[in-house]
């Protein structure tokens, strides 16, 4: 009950907070609309701030909708996806990452997460908590995420494209800022490497390292390697090819603790001793890092929820990671928070 001026202010603030959560979906929907209308690509090609009238002439707008464009633009400016200079607009670093011709773009990641097959599980989250379905995805579709994309290859291809786009920026930072991780290696196996986005960059940056992309047959079946890069079919739960180092990029957060230990044990079997240069390189989130900014922490919690909904899995704290490493028989580890919301983790037998 509102009984004082102070409580009135408090409740009005609370109302604004609730509104922002209720309508949070509008933010990503507006950005998706900007992609569909080519707003970001037109601004990118223009190369300098562009006035609204010139921009609208370049867009596929129905004449009856031109008067509504300023509303969308105002929202994108407020959301930090566009800069505004009087009546001229330009891209921000965030919107640049959604431009088609930007090499490090992640637009496919945004688009796939607006696909109904990934949206529908979120509507089943409450139902999942009250029933014994393995995941909210299974609750919505009657099967696991992995079985779904195998049965629907077009969705699997979209997923692989999204994962590849997400890998480009991290890989670019990895080979520039973390060179020491790969120096001195003779061979590297990229487990679950998909179409080889990470391994290709590593192979090019470190030509003396023999790089192998190891993934399921339906993922790497038609891919051909060259030079110091090759593609190999198989399952990480059966046997991983031998190498000096094993790379697990955003793999373990998809799996339960039990399965993570199984994967790590297979990795340990495939590398030499630490004295001979053996190690496992993990790129993944480490939760509860007090040094991270709010934007990074928010993104980590969002990813934590996503892992729960799609796979019945989770992101992990430093203590939770350590527990996995000990159970899998590793003796030492080192965490380097050098990749934004993700960290570089090296573990040694």
XYZ file of N, CA and C in Angstrom, residues 12-277:
798
model
N 7.005 3.757 -7.992
C 7.102 4.220 -9.372
C 8.409 3.747 -10.006
N 9.478 3.748 -9.223
C 10.749 3.206 -9.706
C 10.611 1.718 -9.980
N 9.925 1.031 -9.086
C 9.700 -0.401 -9.268
C 8.868 -0.666 -10.524
N 7.877 0.195 -10.767
C 7.055 0.049 -11.969
C 7.905 0.164 -13.231
N 8.829 1.124 -13.250
C 9.705 1.294 -14.406
C 10.583 0.057 -14.595
N 11.089 -0.490 -13.490
C 11.909 -1.695 -13.568
C 11.113 -2.865 -14.151
N 9.878 -3.013 -13.667
C 9.029 -4.105 -14.167
C 8.709 -3.904 -15.650
N 8.392 -2.672 -16.039
C 8.129 -2.384 -17.457
C 9.321 -2.800 -18.314
N 10.506 -2.411 -17.868
C 11.703 -2.721 -18.659
C 11.898 -4.219 -18.820
N 11.520 -4.985 -17.797
C 11.625 -6.439 -17.921
C 10.495 -7.015 -18.775
N 9.301 -6.521 -18.604
C 8.169 -7.004 -19.390
C 8.429 -6.820 -20.884
N 8.955 -5.662 -21.235
C 9.126 -5.311 -22.649
C 10.569 -5.449 -23.128
N 11.342 -6.242 -22.414
C 12.753 -6.409 -22.767
C 12.929 -6.992 -24.166
N 11.967 -7.815 -24.597
C 12.043 -8.432 -25.919
C 12.039 -7.395 -27.037
N 11.530 -6.204 -26.748
C 11.443 -5.171 -27.776
C 12.830 -4.742 -28.236
N 13.802 -4.757 -27.357
C 15.157 -4.329 -27.714
C 15.732 -5.180 -28.840
N 15.719 -6.501 -28.659
C 16.283 -7.358 -29.701
C 15.397 -7.378 -30.944
N 14.081 -7.208 -30.768
C 13.176 -7.157 -31.925
C 13.447 -5.923 -32.778
N 13.747 -4.801 -32.119
C 14.050 -3.572 -32.858
C 15.352 -3.708 -33.632
N 16.341 -4.346 -33.026
C 17.618 -4.550 -33.717
C 17.431 -5.506 -34.889
N 16.630 -6.552 -34.680
C 16.339 -7.488 -35.774
C 15.644 -6.752 -36.920
N 14.727 -5.864 -36.598
C 14.043 -5.068 -37.617
C 15.040 -4.203 -38.386
N 16.002 -3.612 -37.677
C 17.021 -2.781 -38.329
C 17.835 -3.602 -39.318
N 18.083 -4.878 -38.987
C 18.784 -5.776 -39.909
C 17.901 -6.082 -41.114
N 16.633 -6.392 -40.871
C 15.709 -6.733 -41.961
C 15.504 -5.576 -42.930
N 15.544 -4.347 -42.425
C 15.342 -3.162 -43.272
C 16.634 -2.654 -43.886
N 17.755 -3.322 -43.579
C 19.077 -2.929 -44.114
C 19.569 -1.589 -43.577
N 19.021 -1.129 -42.452
C 19.435 0.155 -41.900
C 20.928 0.156 -41.590
N 21.395 -0.886 -40.944
C 22.791 -0.942 -40.526
C 23.726 -1.064 -41.726
N 23.323 -1.866 -42.706
C 24.165 -2.054 -43.894
C 24.245 -0.784 -44.744
N 23.132 -0.065 -44.842
C 23.125 1.189 -45.608
C 24.032 2.222 -44.945
N 23.954 2.335 -43.623
C 24.815 3.272 -42.903
C 26.286 2.878 -43.030
N 26.544 1.591 -43.015
C 27.920 1.087 -43.158
C 28.490 1.441 -44.528
N 27.702 1.202 -45.572
C 28.158 1.489 -46.929
C 28.306 2.995 -47.163
N 27.490 3.794 -46.507
C 27.564 5.250 -46.676
C 28.883 5.802 -46.121
N 29.360 5.194 -45.046
C 30.685 5.520 -44.548
C 30.808 6.774 -43.704
N 29.721 7.512 -43.520
C 29.735 8.716 -42.687
C 28.312 8.970 -42.200
N 28.121 9.851 -41.203
C 26.753 10.096 -40.717
C 25.793 10.433 -41.848
N 24.586 9.882 -41.767
C 23.611 9.981 -42.847
C 22.316 10.594 -42.314
N 21.751 11.532 -43.050
C 20.510 12.163 -42.593
C 19.334 11.218 -42.813
N 18.279 11.422 -42.044
C 17.150 10.501 -42.039
C 16.456 10.437 -43.398
N 16.334 11.563 -44.079
C 15.636 11.567 -45.365
C 16.401 10.746 -46.401
N 17.725 10.899 -46.437
C 18.535 10.116 -47.381
C 18.513 8.633 -47.033
N 18.539 8.346 -45.735
C 18.494 6.957 -45.298
C 17.183 6.304 -45.704
N 16.071 6.981 -45.467
C 14.765 6.391 -45.758
C 14.599 6.089 -47.245
N 15.234 6.884 -48.104
C 15.160 6.647 -49.545
C 15.865 5.358 -49.953
N 16.822 4.916 -49.145
C 17.599 3.713 -49.460
C 16.975 2.443 -48.886
N 15.956 2.594 -48.057
C 15.381 1.445 -47.369
C 14.135 0.915 -48.070
N 13.848 -0.379 -47.914
C 12.661 -0.980 -48.541
C 11.394 -0.702 -47.738
N 11.045 0.581 -47.604
C 9.903 0.972 -46.792
C 8.661 1.213 -47.644
N 7.525 0.767 -47.151
C 6.263 1.182 -47.745
C 6.061 2.664 -47.429
N 5.517 3.394 -48.358
C 5.365 4.843 -48.178
C 4.559 5.201 -46.927
N 3.640 4.307 -46.535
C 2.809 4.591 -45.361
C 3.566 4.413 -44.045
N 4.789 3.857 -44.119
C 5.547 3.570 -42.896
C 6.704 4.542 -42.673
N 6.952 5.437 -43.629
C 8.092 6.350 -43.513
C 7.981 7.220 -42.259
N 6.788 7.637 -41.921
C 6.608 8.513 -40.765
C 6.900 7.803 -39.441
N 6.924 6.467 -39.447
C 7.213 5.712 -38.229
C 8.710 5.443 -38.040
N 9.495 5.658 -39.088
C 10.921 5.369 -39.004
C 11.621 6.126 -37.872
N 11.305 7.420 -37.636
C 11.968 8.124 -36.525
C 11.788 7.457 -35.166
N 10.667 6.762 -34.961
C 10.440 6.078 -33.680
C 11.449 4.949 -33.511
N 11.608 4.160 -34.563
C 12.579 3.065 -34.524
C 13.994 3.605 -34.342
N 14.335 4.660 -35.085
C 15.673 5.230 -34.991
C 15.939 5.780 -33.587
N 14.954 6.438 -33.000
C 15.105 6.995 -31.656
C 15.359 5.875 -30.644
N 14.647 4.768 -30.807
C 14.832 3.636 -29.895
C 16.229 3.044 -30.048
N 16.704 2.908 -31.287
C 18.034 2.345 -31.537
C 19.131 3.251 -30.988
N 18.919 4.556 -31.047
C 19.875 5.501 -30.458
C 19.896 5.332 -28.941
N 18.712 5.274 -28.334
C 18.628 5.120 -26.879
C 19.242 3.799 -26.428
N 19.185 2.780 -27.278
C 19.729 1.462 -26.944
C 21.210 1.340 -27.275
N 21.820 2.444 -27.710
C 23.258 2.484 -28.045
C 23.619 1.641 -29.258
N 22.644 1.439 -30.150
C 22.942 0.761 -31.405
C 23.155 1.756 -32.545
N 22.858 3.022 -32.314
C 23.131 4.071 -33.291
C 23.597 5.327 -32.564
N 24.456 6.093 -33.238
C 24.800 7.443 -32.789
C 23.923 8.435 -33.539
N 23.558 9.521 -32.878
C 22.788 10.581 -33.537
C 23.528 11.909 -33.405
N 23.719 12.572 -34.541
C 24.343 13.893 -34.590
C 23.328 14.819 -35.249
N 22.543 15.528 -34.412
C 21.407 16.303 -34.902
C 20.485 15.368 -35.678
N 20.340 15.525 -36.995
C 19.442 14.653 -37.754
C 20.218 13.612 -38.564
N 21.466 13.371 -38.186
C 22.302 12.405 -38.893
C 22.611 11.215 -37.977
N 22.735 10.031 -38.582
C 22.933 8.804 -37.832
C 24.171 8.066 -38.309
N 24.813 7.366 -37.365
C 25.970 6.539 -37.702
C 25.989 5.319 -36.787
N 26.841 4.366 -37.121
C 26.910 3.113 -36.379
C 27.714 3.254 -35.092
N 27.391 2.415 -34.114
C 28.193 2.266 -32.902
C 28.977 0.954 -33.022
N 29.919 0.681 -32.125
C 30.612 -0.615 -32.169
C 29.658 -1.801 -32.099
N 28.572 -1.672 -31.334
C 27.611 -2.773 -31.224
C 26.899 -3.032 -32.546
N 26.429 -1.987 -33.211
C 25.724 -2.185 -34.489
C 26.682 -2.603 -35.599
N 27.953 -2.205 -35.484
C 28.949 -2.637 -36.472
C 29.087 -4.155 -36.472
N 28.911 -4.763 -35.303
C 29.002 -6.225 -35.207
C 27.800 -6.935 -35.823
N 26.822 -6.174 -36.333
C 25.639 -6.767 -36.966
C 25.549 -6.428 -38.451
N 26.619 -5.848 -38.990
C 26.666 -5.487 -40.411
C 27.115 -6.689 -41.225
N 26.435 -6.939 -42.325
C 26.679 -8.115 -43.154
C 28.130 -8.225 -43.614
N 28.729 -7.111 -44.038
C 30.074 -7.153 -44.607
C 31.188 -6.919 -43.592
N 30.846 -6.830 -42.322
C 31.872 -6.736 -41.285
C 32.386 -8.146 -40.992
N 33.685 -8.410 -41.193
C 34.222 -9.776 -41.034
C 33.939 -10.407 -39.675
N 33.858 -9.603 -38.627
C 33.653 -10.145 -37.285
C 32.190 -10.077 -36.833
N 31.262 -9.944 -37.778
C 29.857 -9.753 -37.407
C 29.250 -10.995 -36.749
N 28.232 -10.751 -35.907
C 27.518 -11.831 -35.220
C 26.022 -11.785 -35.528
N 25.660 -11.258 -36.695
C 24.242 -11.104 -37.023
C 23.519 -12.444 -37.095
N 24.205 -13.498 -37.558
C 23.548 -14.808 -37.634
C 23.189 -15.324 -36.248
N 23.970 -14.937 -35.221
C 23.657 -15.338 -33.844
C 22.374 -14.665 -33.377
N 22.195 -13.387 -33.725
C 20.954 -12.686 -33.370
C 19.762 -13.291 -34.107
N 19.915 -13.543 -35.388
C 18.792 -14.015 -36.189
C 18.332 -15.408 -35.773
N 19.270 -16.297 -35.466
C 18.857 -17.652 -35.099
C 18.136 -17.657 -33.755
N 18.508 -16.740 -32.859
C 17.839 -16.698 -31.566
C 16.455 -16.064 -31.645
N 16.098 -15.528 -32.813
C 14.732 -15.065 -33.049
C 13.918 -16.087 -33.833
N 14.530 -17.194 -34.190
C 13.817 -18.258 -34.875
C 12.888 -18.947 -33.874
N 11.650 -19.265 -34.281
C 10.708 -19.915 -33.345
C 11.245 -21.180 -32.692
N 12.123 -21.917 -33.373
C 12.598 -23.163 -32.772
C 13.475 -22.900 -31.533
N 14.075 -21.721 -31.439
C 14.805 -21.351 -30.226
C 14.002 -20.434 -29.309
N 12.990 -19.790 -29.833
C 12.129 -18.937 -29.013
C 11.138 -19.765 -28.192
N 10.554 -20.780 -28.809
C 9.484 -21.535 -28.152
C 9.882 -22.173 -26.815
N 11.113 -22.690 -26.673
C 11.475 -23.270 -25.368
C 11.365 -22.301 -24.195
N 11.532 -20.998 -24.454
C 11.445 -20.036 -23.362
C 10.024 -19.930 -22.812
N 9.045 -20.196 -23.662
C 7.659 -20.170 -23.205
C 7.309 -21.402 -22.371
N 8.204 -22.399 -22.396
C 7.978 -23.636 -21.640
C 8.815 -23.703 -20.373
N 9.506 -22.620 -20.035
C 10.439 -22.658 -18.911
C 9.741 -22.989 -17.590
N 8.612 -22.326 -17.317
C 7.876 -22.609 -16.085
C 7.359 -24.031 -16.056
N 6.861 -24.518 -17.201
C 6.373 -25.889 -17.311
C 7.502 -26.877 -17.059
N 8.688 -26.576 -17.586
C 9.845 -27.462 -17.418
C 10.214 -27.608 -15.936
N 10.193 -26.510 -15.209
C 10.540 -26.553 -13.795
C 9.570 -27.433 -12.992
N 8.361 -27.600 -13.491
C 7.346 -28.360 -12.761
C 7.212 -29.803 -13.240
N 8.016 -30.196 -14.238
C 7.931 -31.548 -14.786
C 9.318 -32.150 -14.935
N 9.376 -33.417 -15.366
C 10.659 -34.117 -15.398
C 11.273 -34.176 -16.798
N 10.887 -33.257 -17.695
C 11.519 -33.203 -19.011
C 12.995 -32.841 -18.842
N 13.882 -33.394 -19.672
C 15.321 -33.114 -19.521
C 15.673 -31.637 -19.660
N 15.052 -30.963 -20.646
C 15.334 -29.547 -20.890
C 14.052 -28.825 -21.284
N 14.081 -27.506 -21.205
C 12.939 -26.728 -21.690
C 12.811 -26.881 -23.205
N 13.948 -27.053 -23.896
C 13.900 -27.304 -25.340
C 13.142 -28.603 -25.618
N 13.443 -29.642 -24.850
C 12.752 -30.926 -25.003
C 11.267 -30.775 -24.689
N 10.942 -29.945 -23.725
C 9.545 -29.698 -23.366
C 8.784 -29.113 -24.551
N 9.445 -28.215 -25.299
C 8.807 -27.561 -26.438
C 8.760 -28.433 -27.685
N 9.798 -29.244 -27.894
C 9.938 -29.948 -29.177
C 9.882 -31.475 -29.072
N 9.870 -32.007 -27.861
C 9.786 -33.451 -27.713
C 11.076 -34.189 -27.976
N 12.187 -33.487 -28.062
C 13.494 -34.104 -28.299
C 14.577 -33.139 -27.877
N 15.801 -33.631 -27.790
C 16.906 -32.770 -27.380
C 17.283 -31.805 -28.502
N 18.001 -30.769 -28.138
C 18.483 -29.803 -29.122
C 19.328 -30.500 -30.183
N 20.234 -31.384 -29.752
C 21.142 -32.037 -30.693
C 20.383 -32.944 -31.660
N 19.397 -33.690 -31.168
C 18.601 -34.544 -32.051
C 17.789 -33.700 -33.030
N 17.302 -32.569 -32.565
C 16.488 -31.687 -33.409
C 17.278 -31.188 -34.617
N 18.501 -30.688 -34.386
C 19.253 -30.116 -35.510
C 19.800 -31.184 -36.452
N 19.931 -32.424 -35.950
C 20.317 -33.519 -36.848
C 19.155 -33.851 -37.782
N 17.936 -33.853 -37.235
C 16.750 -34.161 -38.034
C 16.373 -33.021 -38.973
N 16.770 -31.797 -38.634
C 16.462 -30.631 -39.465
C 17.780 -29.958 -39.858
N 18.428 -30.463 -40.917
C 19.767 -29.990 -41.300
C 19.843 -28.485 -41.557
N 18.759 -27.882 -42.064
C 18.802 -26.440 -42.331
C 18.977 -25.660 -41.029
N 18.320 -26.121 -39.948
C 18.487 -25.472 -38.647
C 19.890 -25.731 -38.106
N 20.388 -26.937 -38.363
C 21.754 -27.255 -37.952
C 22.771 -26.371 -38.644
N 22.542 -26.112 -39.927
C 23.444 -25.223 -40.676
C 23.379 -23.798 -40.132
N 22.161 -23.352 -39.809
C 22.009 -22.014 -39.223
C 22.739 -21.933 -37.883
N 22.621 -22.989 -37.107
C 23.289 -23.027 -35.798
C 24.811 -22.987 -35.969
N 25.329 -23.780 -36.915
C 26.773 -23.792 -37.156
C 27.267 -22.429 -37.629
N 26.477 -21.769 -38.473
C 26.841 -20.421 -38.936
C 26.884 -19.445 -37.764
N 25.901 -19.562 -36.868
C 25.858 -18.663 -35.708
C 27.048 -18.904 -34.790
N 27.387 -20.176 -34.565
C 28.535 -20.489 -33.712
C 29.847 -20.026 -34.351
N 29.926 -20.155 -35.686
C 31.129 -19.697 -36.386
C 31.274 -18.183 -36.280
N 30.165 -17.462 -36.408
C 30.226 -16.002 -36.316
C 30.615 -15.562 -34.914
N 30.110 -16.295 -33.914
C 30.447 -15.968 -32.531
C 31.920 -16.237 -32.253
N 32.508 -17.183 -32.996
C 33.909 -17.555 -32.771
C 34.892 -16.558 -33.361
N 34.471 -15.821 -34.393
C 35.423 -14.989 -35.129
C 36.066 -13.922 -34.255
N 35.249 -13.201 -33.498
C 35.788 -12.125 -32.676
C 36.691 -12.670 -31.576
N 36.237 -13.732 -30.896
C 37.035 -14.330 -29.837
C 38.361 -14.845 -30.391
N 38.305 -15.475 -31.557
C 39.519 -16.016 -32.164
C 40.479 -14.906 -32.548
N 39.943 -13.816 -33.071
C 40.777 -12.681 -33.453
C 41.550 -12.156 -32.235
N 40.856 -12.039 -31.097
C 41.514 -11.588 -29.863
C 42.495 -12.646 -29.368
N 42.095 -13.904 -29.475
C 42.903 -15.012 -28.964
C 44.274 -15.072 -29.641
N 44.307 -15.013 -30.977
C 45.584 -15.154 -31.681
C 46.437 -13.893 -31.588
N 45.812 -12.759 -31.265
C 46.569 -11.513 -31.128
C 47.079 -11.294 -29.706
N 46.216 -11.568 -28.725
C 46.544 -11.240 -27.345
C 47.059 -12.426 -26.525
N 46.847 -13.644 -27.011
C 47.223 -14.829 -26.230
C 48.136 -15.763 -27.019
N 49.079 -15.198 -27.744
C 49.966 -15.995 -28.591
C 50.740 -17.034 -27.798
N 51.079 -16.703 -26.558
C 51.894 -17.597 -25.745
C 51.244 -18.971 -25.553
N 49.925 -19.017 -25.663
C 49.215 -20.282 -25.445
C 49.555 -21.309 -26.524
N 49.847 -20.833 -27.730
C 50.066 -21.738 -28.860
C 51.533 -21.871 -29.264
N 52.358 -20.967 -28.773
C 53.774 -21.026 -29.125
C 54.421 -22.281 -28.564
N 55.179 -22.980 -29.389
C 55.852 -24.199 -28.963
C 55.057 -25.466 -29.162
N 53.769 -25.344 -29.531
C 52.960 -26.530 -29.776
C 53.295 -27.150 -31.137
N 53.324 -28.474 -31.173
C 53.514 -29.167 -32.447
C 52.171 -29.526 -33.069
N 51.166 -29.776 -32.204
C 49.855 -30.192 -32.713
C 48.753 -29.753 -31.769
N 47.569 -29.555 -32.350
C 46.399 -29.096 -31.602
C 45.145 -29.733 -32.172
N 44.294 -30.279 -31.316
C 42.993 -30.805 -31.736
C 41.903 -29.894 -31.210
N 41.097 -29.345 -32.120
C 39.971 -28.481 -31.775
C 38.727 -29.364 -31.682
N 38.369 -29.765 -30.457
C 37.245 -30.682 -30.245
C 35.930 -29.915 -30.362
N 35.018 -30.449 -31.181
C 33.761 -29.752 -31.411
C 33.976 -28.466 -32.187
N 34.972 -28.482 -33.059
C 35.372 -27.265 -33.775
C 34.471 -26.850 -34.908
N 33.406 -27.616 -35.164
C 32.441 -27.222 -36.193
C 33.066 -27.103 -37.570
N 32.850 -25.971 -38.216
C 33.368 -25.761 -39.569
C 34.805 -25.256 -39.566
N 35.413 -25.153 -38.376
C 36.837 -24.844 -38.299
C 37.203 -23.384 -38.232
N 36.278 -22.524 -37.793
C 36.562 -21.091 -37.724
C 37.771 -20.799 -36.851
N 37.796 -21.388 -35.649
C 38.899 -21.140 -34.718
C 40.181 -21.767 -35.226
N 40.117 -23.035 -35.634
C 41.317 -23.756 -36.064
C 41.945 -23.144 -37.309
N 41.106 -22.662 -38.224
C 41.647 -22.031 -39.430
C 42.494 -20.817 -39.078
N 41.988 -19.997 -38.156
C 42.729 -18.803 -37.737
C 44.017 -19.182 -37.017
N 43.950 -20.217 -36.172
C 45.144 -20.656 -35.455
C 46.165 -21.234 -36.429
N 45.679 -22.029 -37.401
C 46.578 -22.626 -38.386
C 47.288 -21.559 -39.210
N 46.586 -20.492 -39.542
C 47.187 -19.409 -40.321
C 48.176 -18.599 -39.482
N 47.829 -18.376 -38.217
C 48.695 -17.570 -37.354
C 49.925 -18.339 -36.877
N 49.787 -19.672 -36.774
C 50.892 -20.502 -36.281
C 51.111 -21.666 -37.262
N 51.790 -21.408 -38.381
C 51.930 -22.418 -39.447
C 52.708 -23.665 -39.049
N 53.451 -23.624 -37.937
C 54.192 -24.814 -37.510
C 53.341 -25.739 -36.642
N 52.122 -25.294 -36.286
C 51.230 -26.115 -35.461
C 50.301 -26.916 -36.373
N 50.321 -28.226 -36.242
C 49.396 -29.070 -36.995
C 48.038 -29.016 -36.309
N 47.040 -28.453 -36.982
C 45.715 -28.251 -36.390
C 44.700 -29.241 -36.953
N 43.910 -29.812 -36.073
C 42.895 -30.784 -36.472
C 41.545 -30.364 -35.901
N 40.527 -30.284 -36.766
C 39.160 -30.035 -36.328
C 38.490 -31.386 -36.146
N 38.024 -31.660 -34.936
C 37.437 -32.955 -34.603
C 35.983 -32.747 -34.207
N 35.061 -33.285 -35.023
C 33.638 -33.099 -34.735
C 32.844 -34.254 -35.321
N 31.544 -34.235 -35.065
C 30.664 -35.314 -35.515
C 30.626 -35.405 -37.035
N 30.358 -36.599 -37.591
C 30.380 -36.798 -39.044
C 29.481 -35.848 -39.823
N 28.272 -35.563 -39.305
C 27.365 -34.695 -40.060
C 27.832 -33.244 -40.057
N 28.772 -32.891 -39.177
C 29.286 -31.523 -39.116
C 30.466 -31.337 -40.057
N 31.418 -32.266 -40.030
C 32.660 -32.095 -40.804
C 32.736 -33.006 -42.029
N 31.658 -33.745 -42.291
C 31.668 -34.744 -43.353
C 32.178 -34.269 -44.697
N 31.744 -33.092 -45.162
C 32.132 -32.630 -46.496
C 33.242 -31.606 -46.504
N 33.879 -31.386 -45.372
C 34.902 -30.339 -45.287
C 36.287 -30.896 -45.574
N 37.086 -30.127 -46.293
C 38.431 -30.534 -46.664
C 39.451 -29.568 -46.066
N 40.509 -30.122 -45.516
C 41.562 -29.307 -44.962
C 42.629 -28.995 -45.991
N 43.629 -28.248 -45.594
C 44.764 -27.933 -46.454
C 45.913 -27.469 -45.583
N 47.124 -27.699 -46.074
C 48.292 -27.274 -45.319
C 48.351 -27.937 -43.957
N 48.392 -27.135 -42.910
C 48.490 -27.671 -41.543
C 47.133 -27.778 -40.847
N 46.043 -27.836 -41.654
C 44.699 -27.968 -41.100
C 43.992 -29.161 -41.723
N 43.408 -30.012 -40.874
C 42.629 -31.143 -41.378
C 41.360 -31.325 -40.554
N 40.378 -32.019 -41.142
C 39.098 -32.288 -40.486
C 38.961 -33.789 -40.255
N 38.562 -34.167 -39.053
C 38.456 -35.579 -38.678
C 37.097 -35.826 -38.023
N 36.447 -36.925 -38.435
C 35.142 -37.283 -37.885
C 35.298 -38.116 -36.613
N 34.380 -37.919 -35.678
C 34.389 -38.740 -34.482
C 33.569 -38.128 -33.364
N 33.580 -38.800 -32.218
C 32.846 -38.332 -31.047
C 33.806 -38.165 -29.874
N 33.707 -37.033 -29.192
C 34.584 -36.762 -28.057
C 34.300 -37.693 -26.883
N 33.171 -38.396 -26.914
C 32.861 -39.339 -25.845
C 33.475 -40.713 -26.102
N 33.974 -40.928 -27.322
C 34.594 -42.211 -27.657
C 36.121 -42.123 -27.556
N 36.719 -41.362 -28.448
C 38.171 -41.215 -28.445
C 38.558 -39.934 -29.167
N 39.472 -39.178 -28.586
C 39.940 -37.932 -29.170
C 41.334 -38.161 -29.749
N 41.605 -37.705 -30.966
C 42.936 -37.893 -31.562
C 44.039 -37.307 -30.670
N 45.212 -37.935 -30.697
C 46.330 -37.500 -29.875
C 46.939 -36.209 -30.416
N 47.362 -35.337 -29.500
C 48.001 -34.073 -29.865
C 48.685 -33.497 -28.634
N 49.524 -32.492 -28.833
C 50.141 -31.795 -27.699
C 49.104 -31.085 -26.851
N 48.089 -30.516 -27.533
C 47.071 -29.750 -26.817
C 45.696 -30.027 -27.391
N 44.698 -29.984 -26.525
C 43.299 -30.115 -26.914
C 42.622 -28.775 -26.652
N 41.845 -28.292 -27.627
C 41.103 -27.036 -27.483
C 39.620 -27.333 -27.330
N 39.012 -26.796 -26.273
C 37.574 -26.915 -26.038
C 37.001 -25.500 -25.970
N 36.485 -25.009 -27.092
C 35.919 -23.661 -27.100
C 34.411 -23.728 -26.906
N 33.949 -23.224 -25.772
C 32.512 -23.166 -25.469
C 31.836 -24.518 -25.705
N 32.487 -25.577 -25.231
C 31.963 -26.934 -25.350
C 31.395 -27.415 -24.024
N 32.154 -27.243 -22.954
C 31.783 -27.852 -21.682
C 30.536 -27.238 -21.059
N 30.244 -25.969 -21.358
C 29.041 -25.371 -20.767
C 27.753 -25.956 -21.348
N 27.879 -26.759 -22.406
C 26.709 -27.425 -22.991
C 26.326 -28.707 -22.258
N 27.209 -29.160 -21.344
C 27.053 -30.502 -20.804
C 26.976 -30.504 -19.282
N 26.401 -31.585 -18.743
C 26.324 -31.784 -17.294
C 27.717 -31.992 -16.728
N 27.849 -31.887 -15.407
C 29.137 -32.120 -14.757
C 29.661 -33.521 -15.074
N 28.775 -34.507 -15.038
C 29.170 -35.896 -15.299
C 29.763 -36.043 -16.694
N 29.094 -35.462 -17.686
C 29.602 -35.559 -19.051
C 30.867 -34.735 -19.247
N 30.967 -33.605 -18.554
C 32.185 -32.800 -18.641
C 33.398 -33.584 -18.151
N 33.227 -34.308 -17.049
C 34.319 -35.125 -16.521
C 34.712 -36.205 -17.531
N 33.725 -36.815 -18.176
C 34.012 -37.824 -19.207
C 34.819 -37.221 -20.353
N 34.415 -36.032 -20.817
C 35.111 -35.371 -21.912
C 36.540 -35.024 -21.501
N 36.700 -34.481 -20.306
C 38.029 -34.095 -19.840
C 38.940 -35.315 -19.667
N 38.391 -36.426 -19.233
C 39.200 -37.646 -19.108
C 39.666 -38.124 -20.482
N 38.803 -38.024 -21.495
C 39.197 -38.382 -22.855
C 40.303 -37.452 -23.353
N 40.194 -36.173 -22.989
C 41.244 -35.216 -23.357
C 42.566 -35.602 -22.709
N 42.517 -35.956 -21.435
C 43.728 -36.313 -20.696
C 44.416 -37.538 -21.303
N 43.611 -38.473 -21.801
C 44.166 -39.668 -22.431
C 44.875 -39.356 -23.739
N 44.556 -38.205 -24.340
C 45.034 -37.897 -25.690
C 46.212 -36.934 -25.727
N 46.669 -36.473 -24.562
C 47.788 -35.535 -24.539
C 48.954 -36.119 -23.748
N 50.172 -35.661 -24.025
C 51.326 -36.134 -23.257
C 51.367 -35.486 -21.873
N 52.383 -35.804 -21.113
C 52.542 -35.213 -19.785
C 52.821 -33.715 -19.898
N 52.686 -33.015 -18.775
C 52.966 -31.578 -18.796
C 54.423 -31.319 -19.168
N 55.324 -32.176 -18.703
C 56.745 -32.017 -18.999
C 57.025 -32.069 -20.500
N 56.160 -32.789 -21.221
C 56.304 -32.889 -22.678
C 55.386 -31.915 -23.418
N 54.820 -30.958 -22.685
C 54.025 -29.904 -23.313
C 52.544 -30.160 -23.402
